[in-house]
mmCIF file of N, CA and C in Angstrom:
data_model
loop_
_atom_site.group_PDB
_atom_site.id
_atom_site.type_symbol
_atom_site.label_atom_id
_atom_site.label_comp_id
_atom_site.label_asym_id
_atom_site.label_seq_id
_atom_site.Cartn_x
_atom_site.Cartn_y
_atom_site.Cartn_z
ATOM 1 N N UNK A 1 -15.661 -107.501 24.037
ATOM 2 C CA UNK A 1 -14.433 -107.959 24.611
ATOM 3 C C UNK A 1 -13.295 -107.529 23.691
ATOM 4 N N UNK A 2 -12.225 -106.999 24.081
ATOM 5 C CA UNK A 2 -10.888 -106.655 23.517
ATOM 6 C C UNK A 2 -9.840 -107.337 24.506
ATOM 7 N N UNK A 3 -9.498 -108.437 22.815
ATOM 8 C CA UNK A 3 -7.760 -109.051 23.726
ATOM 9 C C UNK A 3 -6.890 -108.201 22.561
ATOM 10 N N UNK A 4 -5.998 -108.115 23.436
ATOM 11 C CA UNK A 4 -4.306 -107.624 22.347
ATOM 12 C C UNK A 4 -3.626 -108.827 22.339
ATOM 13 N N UNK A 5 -3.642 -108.739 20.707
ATOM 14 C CA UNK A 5 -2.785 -109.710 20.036
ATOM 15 C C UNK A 5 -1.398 -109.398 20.237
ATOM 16 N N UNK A 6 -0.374 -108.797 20.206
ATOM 17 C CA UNK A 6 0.575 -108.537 20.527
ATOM 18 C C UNK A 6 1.072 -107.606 21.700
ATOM 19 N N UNK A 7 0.464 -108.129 23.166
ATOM 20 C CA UNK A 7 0.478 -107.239 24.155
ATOM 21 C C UNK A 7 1.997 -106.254 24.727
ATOM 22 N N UNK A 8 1.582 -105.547 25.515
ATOM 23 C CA UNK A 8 2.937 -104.646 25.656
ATOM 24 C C UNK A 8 3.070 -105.050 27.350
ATOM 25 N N UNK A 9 4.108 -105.039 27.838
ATOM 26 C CA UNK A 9 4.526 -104.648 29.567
ATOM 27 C C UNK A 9 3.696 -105.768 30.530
ATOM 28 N N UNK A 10 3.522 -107.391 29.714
ATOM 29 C CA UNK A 10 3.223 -108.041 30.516
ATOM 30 C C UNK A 10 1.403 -108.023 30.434
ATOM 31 N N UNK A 11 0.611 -107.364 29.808
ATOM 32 C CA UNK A 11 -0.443 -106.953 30.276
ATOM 33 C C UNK A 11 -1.602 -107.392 28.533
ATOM 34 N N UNK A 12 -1.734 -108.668 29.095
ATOM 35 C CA UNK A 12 -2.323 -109.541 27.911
ATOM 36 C C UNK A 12 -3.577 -110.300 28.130
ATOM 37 N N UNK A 13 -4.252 -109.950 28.953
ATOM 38 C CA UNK A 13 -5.863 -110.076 29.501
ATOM 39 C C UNK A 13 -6.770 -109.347 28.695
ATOM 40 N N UNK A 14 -7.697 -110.218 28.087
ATOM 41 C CA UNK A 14 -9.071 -109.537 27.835
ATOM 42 C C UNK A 14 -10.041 -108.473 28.322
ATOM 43 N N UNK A 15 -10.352 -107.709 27.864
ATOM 44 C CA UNK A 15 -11.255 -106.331 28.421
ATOM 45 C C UNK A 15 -12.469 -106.506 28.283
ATOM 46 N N UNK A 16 -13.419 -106.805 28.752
ATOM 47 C CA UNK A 16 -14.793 -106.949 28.892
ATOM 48 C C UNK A 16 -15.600 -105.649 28.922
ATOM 49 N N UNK A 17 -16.336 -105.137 27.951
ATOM 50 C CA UNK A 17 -16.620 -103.869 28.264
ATOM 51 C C UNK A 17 -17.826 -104.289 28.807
ATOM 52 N N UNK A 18 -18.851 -102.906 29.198
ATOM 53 C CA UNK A 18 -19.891 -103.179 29.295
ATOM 54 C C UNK A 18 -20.793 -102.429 27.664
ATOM 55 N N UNK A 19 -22.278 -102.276 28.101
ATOM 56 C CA UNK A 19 -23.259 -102.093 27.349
ATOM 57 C C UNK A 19 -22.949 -100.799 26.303
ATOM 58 N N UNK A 20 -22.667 -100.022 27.633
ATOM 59 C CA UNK A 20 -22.351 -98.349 27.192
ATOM 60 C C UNK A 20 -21.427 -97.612 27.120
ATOM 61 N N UNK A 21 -20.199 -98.338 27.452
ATOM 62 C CA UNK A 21 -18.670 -98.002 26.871
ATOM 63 C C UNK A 21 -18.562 -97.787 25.784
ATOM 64 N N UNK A 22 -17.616 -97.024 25.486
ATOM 65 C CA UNK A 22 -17.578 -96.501 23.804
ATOM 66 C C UNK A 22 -15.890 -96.568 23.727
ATOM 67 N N UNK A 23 -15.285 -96.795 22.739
ATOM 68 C CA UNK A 23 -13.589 -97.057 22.830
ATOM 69 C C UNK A 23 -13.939 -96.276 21.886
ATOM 70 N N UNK A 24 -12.293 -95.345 22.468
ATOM 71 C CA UNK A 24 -11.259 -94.716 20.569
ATOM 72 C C UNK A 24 -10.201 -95.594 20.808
ATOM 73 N N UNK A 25 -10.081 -95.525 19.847
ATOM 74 C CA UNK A 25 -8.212 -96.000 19.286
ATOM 75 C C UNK A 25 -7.639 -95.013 18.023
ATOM 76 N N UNK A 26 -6.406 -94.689 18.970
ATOM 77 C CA UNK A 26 -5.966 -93.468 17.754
ATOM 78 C C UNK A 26 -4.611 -94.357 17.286
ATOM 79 N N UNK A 27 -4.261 -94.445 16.181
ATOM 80 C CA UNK A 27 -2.976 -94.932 15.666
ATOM 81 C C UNK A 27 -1.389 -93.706 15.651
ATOM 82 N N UNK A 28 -0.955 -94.151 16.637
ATOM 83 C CA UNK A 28 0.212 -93.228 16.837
ATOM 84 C C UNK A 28 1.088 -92.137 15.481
ATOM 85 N N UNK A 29 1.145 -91.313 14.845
ATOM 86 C CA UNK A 29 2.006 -90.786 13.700
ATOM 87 C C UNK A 29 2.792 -91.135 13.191
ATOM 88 N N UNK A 30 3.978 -92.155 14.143
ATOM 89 C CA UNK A 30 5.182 -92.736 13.383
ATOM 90 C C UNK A 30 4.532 -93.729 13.541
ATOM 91 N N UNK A 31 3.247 -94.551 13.480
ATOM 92 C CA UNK A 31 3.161 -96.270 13.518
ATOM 93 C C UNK A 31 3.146 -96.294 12.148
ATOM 94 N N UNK A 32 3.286 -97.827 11.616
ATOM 95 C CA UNK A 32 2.940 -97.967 10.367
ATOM 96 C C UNK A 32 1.797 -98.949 10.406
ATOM 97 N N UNK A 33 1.299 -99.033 9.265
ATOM 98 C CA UNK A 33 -0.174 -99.300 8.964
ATOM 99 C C UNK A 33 -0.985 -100.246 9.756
ATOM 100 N N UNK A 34 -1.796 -100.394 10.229
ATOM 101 C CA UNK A 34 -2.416 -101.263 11.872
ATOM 102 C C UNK A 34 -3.415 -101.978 11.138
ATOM 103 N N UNK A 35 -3.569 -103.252 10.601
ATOM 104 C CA UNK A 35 -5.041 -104.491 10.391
ATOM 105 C C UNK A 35 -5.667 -104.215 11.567
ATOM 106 N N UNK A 36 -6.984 -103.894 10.994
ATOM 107 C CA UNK A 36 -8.138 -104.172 11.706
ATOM 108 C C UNK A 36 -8.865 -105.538 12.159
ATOM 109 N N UNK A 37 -8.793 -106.342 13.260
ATOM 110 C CA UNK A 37 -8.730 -108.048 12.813
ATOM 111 C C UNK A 37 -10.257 -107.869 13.664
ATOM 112 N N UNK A 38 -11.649 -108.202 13.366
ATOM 113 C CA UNK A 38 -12.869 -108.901 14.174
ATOM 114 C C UNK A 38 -13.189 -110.336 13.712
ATOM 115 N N UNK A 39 -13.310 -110.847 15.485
ATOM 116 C CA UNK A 39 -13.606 -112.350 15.203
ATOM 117 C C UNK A 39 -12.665 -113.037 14.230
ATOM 118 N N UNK A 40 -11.387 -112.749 14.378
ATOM 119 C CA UNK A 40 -10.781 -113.493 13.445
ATOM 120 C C UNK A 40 -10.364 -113.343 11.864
ATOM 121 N N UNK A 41 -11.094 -112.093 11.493
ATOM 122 C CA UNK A 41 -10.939 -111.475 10.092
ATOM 123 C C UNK A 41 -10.256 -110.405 9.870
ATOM 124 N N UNK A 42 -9.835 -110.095 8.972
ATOM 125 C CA UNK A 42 -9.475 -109.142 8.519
ATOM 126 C C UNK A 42 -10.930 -108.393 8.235
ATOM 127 N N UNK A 43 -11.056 -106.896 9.006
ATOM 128 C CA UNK A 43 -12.103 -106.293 8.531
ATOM 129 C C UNK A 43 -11.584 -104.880 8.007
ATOM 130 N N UNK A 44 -10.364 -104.188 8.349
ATOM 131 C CA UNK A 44 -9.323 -103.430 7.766
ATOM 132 C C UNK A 44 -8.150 -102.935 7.858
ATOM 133 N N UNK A 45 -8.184 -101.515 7.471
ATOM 134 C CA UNK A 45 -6.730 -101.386 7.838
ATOM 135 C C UNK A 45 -6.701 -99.635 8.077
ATOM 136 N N UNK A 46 -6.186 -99.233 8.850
ATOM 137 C CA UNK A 46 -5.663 -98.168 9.771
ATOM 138 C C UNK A 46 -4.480 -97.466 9.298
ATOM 139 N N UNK A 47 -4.239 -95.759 8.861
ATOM 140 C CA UNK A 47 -3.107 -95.658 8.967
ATOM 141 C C UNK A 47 -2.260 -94.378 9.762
ATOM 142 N N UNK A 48 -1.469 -94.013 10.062
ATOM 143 C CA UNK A 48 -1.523 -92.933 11.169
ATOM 144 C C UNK A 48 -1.594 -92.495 10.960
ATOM 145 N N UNK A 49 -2.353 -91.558 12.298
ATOM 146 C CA UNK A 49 -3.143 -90.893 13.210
ATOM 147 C C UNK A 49 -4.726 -91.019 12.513
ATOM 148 N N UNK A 50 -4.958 -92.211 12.226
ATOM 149 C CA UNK A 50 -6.338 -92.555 11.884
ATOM 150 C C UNK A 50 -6.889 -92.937 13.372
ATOM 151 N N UNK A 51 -8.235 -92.649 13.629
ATOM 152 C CA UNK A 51 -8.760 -92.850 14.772
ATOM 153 C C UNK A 51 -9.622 -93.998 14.387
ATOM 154 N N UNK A 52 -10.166 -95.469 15.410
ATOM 155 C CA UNK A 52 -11.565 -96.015 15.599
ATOM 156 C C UNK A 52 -12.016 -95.617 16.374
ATOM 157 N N UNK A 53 -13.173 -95.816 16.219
ATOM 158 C CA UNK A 53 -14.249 -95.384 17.247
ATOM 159 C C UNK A 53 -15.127 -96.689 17.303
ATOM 160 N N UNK A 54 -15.388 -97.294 18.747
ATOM 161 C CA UNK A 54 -16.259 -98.704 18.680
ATOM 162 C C UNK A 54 -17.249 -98.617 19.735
ATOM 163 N N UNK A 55 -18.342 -99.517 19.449
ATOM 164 C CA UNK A 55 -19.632 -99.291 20.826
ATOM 165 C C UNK A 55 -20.466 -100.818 20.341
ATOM 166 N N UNK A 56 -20.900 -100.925 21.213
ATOM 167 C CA UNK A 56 -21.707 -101.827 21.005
ATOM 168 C C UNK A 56 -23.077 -101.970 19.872
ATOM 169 N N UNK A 57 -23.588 -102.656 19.458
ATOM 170 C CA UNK A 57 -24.374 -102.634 18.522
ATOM 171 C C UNK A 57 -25.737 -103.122 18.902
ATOM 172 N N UNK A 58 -26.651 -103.165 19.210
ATOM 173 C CA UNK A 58 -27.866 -103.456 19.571
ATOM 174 C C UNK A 58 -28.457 -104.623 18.411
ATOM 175 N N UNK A 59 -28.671 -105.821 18.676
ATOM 176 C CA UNK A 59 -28.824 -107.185 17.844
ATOM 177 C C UNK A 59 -27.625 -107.492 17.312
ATOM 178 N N UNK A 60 -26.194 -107.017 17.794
ATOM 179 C CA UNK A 60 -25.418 -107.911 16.901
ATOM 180 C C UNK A 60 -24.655 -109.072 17.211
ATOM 181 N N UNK A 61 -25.249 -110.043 17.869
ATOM 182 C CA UNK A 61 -24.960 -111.517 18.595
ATOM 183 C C UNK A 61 -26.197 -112.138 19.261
ATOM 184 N N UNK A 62 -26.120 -113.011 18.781
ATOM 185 C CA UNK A 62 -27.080 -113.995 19.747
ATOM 186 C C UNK A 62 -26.438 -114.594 20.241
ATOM 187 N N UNK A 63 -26.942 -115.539 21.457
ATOM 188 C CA UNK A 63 -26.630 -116.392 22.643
ATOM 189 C C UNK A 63 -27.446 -117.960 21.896
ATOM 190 N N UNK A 64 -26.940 -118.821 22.190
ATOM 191 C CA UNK A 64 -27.664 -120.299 22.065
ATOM 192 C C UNK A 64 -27.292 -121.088 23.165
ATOM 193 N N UNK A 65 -28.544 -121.371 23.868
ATOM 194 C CA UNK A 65 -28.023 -121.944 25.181
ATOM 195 C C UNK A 65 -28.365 -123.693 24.422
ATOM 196 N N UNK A 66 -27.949 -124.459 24.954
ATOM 197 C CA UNK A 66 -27.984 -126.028 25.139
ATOM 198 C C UNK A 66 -28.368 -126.195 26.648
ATOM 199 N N UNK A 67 -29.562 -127.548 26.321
ATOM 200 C CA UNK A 67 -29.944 -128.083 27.638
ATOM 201 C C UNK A 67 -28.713 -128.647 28.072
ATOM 202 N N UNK A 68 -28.287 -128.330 29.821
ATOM 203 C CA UNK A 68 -27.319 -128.616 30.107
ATOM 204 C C UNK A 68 -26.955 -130.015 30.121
ATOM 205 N N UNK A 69 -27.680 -131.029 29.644
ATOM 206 C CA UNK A 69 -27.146 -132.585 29.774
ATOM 207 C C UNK A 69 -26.207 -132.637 28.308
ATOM 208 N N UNK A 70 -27.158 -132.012 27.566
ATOM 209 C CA UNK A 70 -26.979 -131.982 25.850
ATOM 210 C C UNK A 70 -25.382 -131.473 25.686
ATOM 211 N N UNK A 71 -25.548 -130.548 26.435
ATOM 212 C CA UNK A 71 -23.897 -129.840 26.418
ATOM 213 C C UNK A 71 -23.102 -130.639 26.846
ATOM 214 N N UNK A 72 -23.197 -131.534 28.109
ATOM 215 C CA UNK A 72 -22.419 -132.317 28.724
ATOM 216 C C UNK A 72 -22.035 -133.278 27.452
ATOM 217 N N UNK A 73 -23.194 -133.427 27.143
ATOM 218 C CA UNK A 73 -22.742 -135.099 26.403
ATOM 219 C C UNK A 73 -22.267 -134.575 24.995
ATOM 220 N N UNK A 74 -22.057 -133.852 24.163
ATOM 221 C CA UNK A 74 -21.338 -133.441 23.143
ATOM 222 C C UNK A 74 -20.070 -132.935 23.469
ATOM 223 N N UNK A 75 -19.569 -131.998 25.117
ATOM 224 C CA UNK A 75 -18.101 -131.911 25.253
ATOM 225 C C UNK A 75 -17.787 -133.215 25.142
ATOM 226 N N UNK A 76 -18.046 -133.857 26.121
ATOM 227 C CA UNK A 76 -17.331 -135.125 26.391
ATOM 228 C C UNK A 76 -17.296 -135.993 24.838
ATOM 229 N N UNK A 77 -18.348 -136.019 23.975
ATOM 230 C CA UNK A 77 -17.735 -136.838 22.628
ATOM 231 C C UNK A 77 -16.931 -135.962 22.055
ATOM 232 N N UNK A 78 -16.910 -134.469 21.953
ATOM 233 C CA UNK A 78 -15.718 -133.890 21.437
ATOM 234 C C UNK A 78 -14.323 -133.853 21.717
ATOM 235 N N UNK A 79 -14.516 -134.224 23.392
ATOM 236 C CA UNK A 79 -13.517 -134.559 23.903
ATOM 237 C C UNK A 79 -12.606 -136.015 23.574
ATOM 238 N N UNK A 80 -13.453 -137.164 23.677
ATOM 239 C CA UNK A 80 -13.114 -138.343 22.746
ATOM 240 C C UNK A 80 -12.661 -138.469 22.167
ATOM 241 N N UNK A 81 -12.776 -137.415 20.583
ATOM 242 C CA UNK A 81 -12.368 -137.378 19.861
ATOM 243 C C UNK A 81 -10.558 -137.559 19.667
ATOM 244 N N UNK A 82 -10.250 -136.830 20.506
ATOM 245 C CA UNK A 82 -8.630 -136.981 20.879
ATOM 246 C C UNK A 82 -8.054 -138.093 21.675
ATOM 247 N N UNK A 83 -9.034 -139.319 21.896
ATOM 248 C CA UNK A 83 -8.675 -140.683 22.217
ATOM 249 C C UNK A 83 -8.572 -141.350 21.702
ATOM 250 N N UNK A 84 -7.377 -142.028 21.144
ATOM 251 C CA UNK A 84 -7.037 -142.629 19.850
ATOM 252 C C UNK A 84 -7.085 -144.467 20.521
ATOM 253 N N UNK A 85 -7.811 -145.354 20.246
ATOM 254 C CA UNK A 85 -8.926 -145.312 19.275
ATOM 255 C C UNK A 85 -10.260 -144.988 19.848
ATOM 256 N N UNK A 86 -11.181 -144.740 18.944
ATOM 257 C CA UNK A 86 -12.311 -144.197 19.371
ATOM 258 C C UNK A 86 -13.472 -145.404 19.583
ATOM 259 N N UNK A 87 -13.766 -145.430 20.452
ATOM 260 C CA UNK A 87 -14.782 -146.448 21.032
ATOM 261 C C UNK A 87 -16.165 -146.380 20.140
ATOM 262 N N UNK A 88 -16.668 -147.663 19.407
ATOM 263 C CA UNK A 88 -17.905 -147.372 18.914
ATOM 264 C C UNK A 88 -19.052 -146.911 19.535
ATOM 265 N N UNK A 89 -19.440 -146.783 20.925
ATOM 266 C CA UNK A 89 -20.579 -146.271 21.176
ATOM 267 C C UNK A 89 -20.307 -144.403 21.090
ATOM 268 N N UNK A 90 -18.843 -143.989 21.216
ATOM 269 C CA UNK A 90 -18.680 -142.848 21.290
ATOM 270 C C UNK A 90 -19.115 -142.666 19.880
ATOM 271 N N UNK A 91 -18.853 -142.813 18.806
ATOM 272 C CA UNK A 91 -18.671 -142.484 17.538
ATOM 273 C C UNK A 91 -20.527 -142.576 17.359
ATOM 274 N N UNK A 92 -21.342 -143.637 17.964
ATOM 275 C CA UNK A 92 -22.525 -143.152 17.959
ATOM 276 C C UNK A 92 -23.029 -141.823 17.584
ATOM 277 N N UNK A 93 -22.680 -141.513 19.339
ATOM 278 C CA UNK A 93 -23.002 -140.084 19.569
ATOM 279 C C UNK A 93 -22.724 -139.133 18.927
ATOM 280 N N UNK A 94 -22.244 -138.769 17.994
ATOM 281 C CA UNK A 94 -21.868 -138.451 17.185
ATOM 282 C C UNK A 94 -22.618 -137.562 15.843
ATOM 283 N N UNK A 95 -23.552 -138.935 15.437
ATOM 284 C CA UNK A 95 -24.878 -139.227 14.916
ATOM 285 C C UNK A 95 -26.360 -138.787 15.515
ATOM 286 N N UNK A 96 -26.581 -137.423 14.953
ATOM 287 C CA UNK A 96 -28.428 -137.467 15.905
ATOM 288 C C UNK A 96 -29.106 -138.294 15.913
ATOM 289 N N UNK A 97 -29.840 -138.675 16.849
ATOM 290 C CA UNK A 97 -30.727 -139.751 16.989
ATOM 291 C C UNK A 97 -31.950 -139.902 16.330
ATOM 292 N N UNK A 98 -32.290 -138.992 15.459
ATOM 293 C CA UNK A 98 -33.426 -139.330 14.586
ATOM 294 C C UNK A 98 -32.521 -139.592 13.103
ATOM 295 N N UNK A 99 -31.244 -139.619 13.169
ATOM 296 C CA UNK A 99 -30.968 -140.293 11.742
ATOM 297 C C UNK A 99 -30.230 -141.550 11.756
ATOM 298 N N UNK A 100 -29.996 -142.325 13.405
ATOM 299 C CA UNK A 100 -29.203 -143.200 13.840
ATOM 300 C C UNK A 100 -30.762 -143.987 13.595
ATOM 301 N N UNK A 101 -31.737 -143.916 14.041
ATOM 302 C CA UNK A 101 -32.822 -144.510 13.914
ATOM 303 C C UNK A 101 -33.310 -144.748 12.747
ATOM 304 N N UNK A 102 -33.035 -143.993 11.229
ATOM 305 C CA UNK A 102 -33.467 -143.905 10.082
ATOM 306 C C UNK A 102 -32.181 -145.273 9.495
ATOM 307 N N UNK A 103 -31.359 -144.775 10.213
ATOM 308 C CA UNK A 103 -30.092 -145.704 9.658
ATOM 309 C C UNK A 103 -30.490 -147.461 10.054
ATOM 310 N N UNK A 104 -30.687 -147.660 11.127
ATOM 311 C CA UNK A 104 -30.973 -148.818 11.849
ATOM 312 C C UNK A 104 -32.692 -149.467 10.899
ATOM 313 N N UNK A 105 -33.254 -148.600 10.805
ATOM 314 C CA UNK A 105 -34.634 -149.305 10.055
ATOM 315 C C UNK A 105 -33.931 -149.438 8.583
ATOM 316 N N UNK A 106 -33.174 -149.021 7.956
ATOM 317 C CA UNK A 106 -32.942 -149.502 6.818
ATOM 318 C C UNK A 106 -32.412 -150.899 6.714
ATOM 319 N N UNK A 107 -31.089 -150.883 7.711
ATOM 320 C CA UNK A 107 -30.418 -152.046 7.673
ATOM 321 C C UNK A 107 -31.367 -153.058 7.984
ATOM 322 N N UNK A 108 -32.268 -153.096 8.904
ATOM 323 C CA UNK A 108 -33.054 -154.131 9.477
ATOM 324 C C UNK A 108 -34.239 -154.630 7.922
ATOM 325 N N UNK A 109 -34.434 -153.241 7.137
ATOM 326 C CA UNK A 109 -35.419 -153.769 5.870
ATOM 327 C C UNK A 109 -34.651 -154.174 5.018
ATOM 328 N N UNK A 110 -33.018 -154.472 5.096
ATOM 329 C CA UNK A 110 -31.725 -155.026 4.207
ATOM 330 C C UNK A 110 -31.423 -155.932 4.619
ATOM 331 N N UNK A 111 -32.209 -156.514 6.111
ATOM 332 C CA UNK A 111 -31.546 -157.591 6.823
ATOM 333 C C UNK A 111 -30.041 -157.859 6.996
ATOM 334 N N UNK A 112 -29.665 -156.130 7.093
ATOM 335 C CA UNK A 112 -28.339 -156.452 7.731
ATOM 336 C C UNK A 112 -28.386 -155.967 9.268
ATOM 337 N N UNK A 113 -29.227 -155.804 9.587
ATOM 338 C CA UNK A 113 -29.020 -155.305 10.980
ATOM 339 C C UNK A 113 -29.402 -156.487 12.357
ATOM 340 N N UNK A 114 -29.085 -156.314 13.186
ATOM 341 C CA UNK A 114 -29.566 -157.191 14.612
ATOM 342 C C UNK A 114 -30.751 -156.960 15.457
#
């Protein structure tokens, strides 16, 4: 995917390539020096009439799917989060349930729990 950070003529939509597209990018003669930004980084820098050349990479991303309830129920506490105040059962969720359970047998062998 290619978005332009500083788009030209209205035209500021993401490009979805496919598998086997290959991009150049040539840096114009009078530009001055162009950052290279991936995912958010600085990965370099460009200077004119320097060319990229980009393609896809074979293993370089994985996918992680979530069971779709699992997903549900973590937007929605992330979503929470921006509900000022935050409800204690939300703040639960929060907590995985095999360490909400580790938490609860302690208190109960401290006899602070119910």
């Amino acid at each position: 995917m290619i978005t332009p950070v500083a788009p030209m003529a209205g035209i500021g939509r993401s490009v979805v390539l496919g598998r086997d597209d290959r991009i150049t990018l040539t840096v114009a003669p009078e530009s001055a020096p162009v950052a290279i930004d991936v995912d958010g980084t600085v990965a370099g820098q460009l200077g004119a009439g320097d060319v990229l050349r980009a393609q896809l990479r074979a293993g370089a991303g994985q996918v992680v799917r979530l069971a779709a309830g699992e997903h549900a129920s973590r937007s929605r506490v992330k979503l929470s989060l921006l509900d000022v105040p935050l409800r204690r059962d939300q703040l639960l969720e929060l907590v995985p349930a095999h360490l909400r359970e580790e938490g609860l047998e302690r208190l109960r062998r401290e006899g602070l729990g119910t």
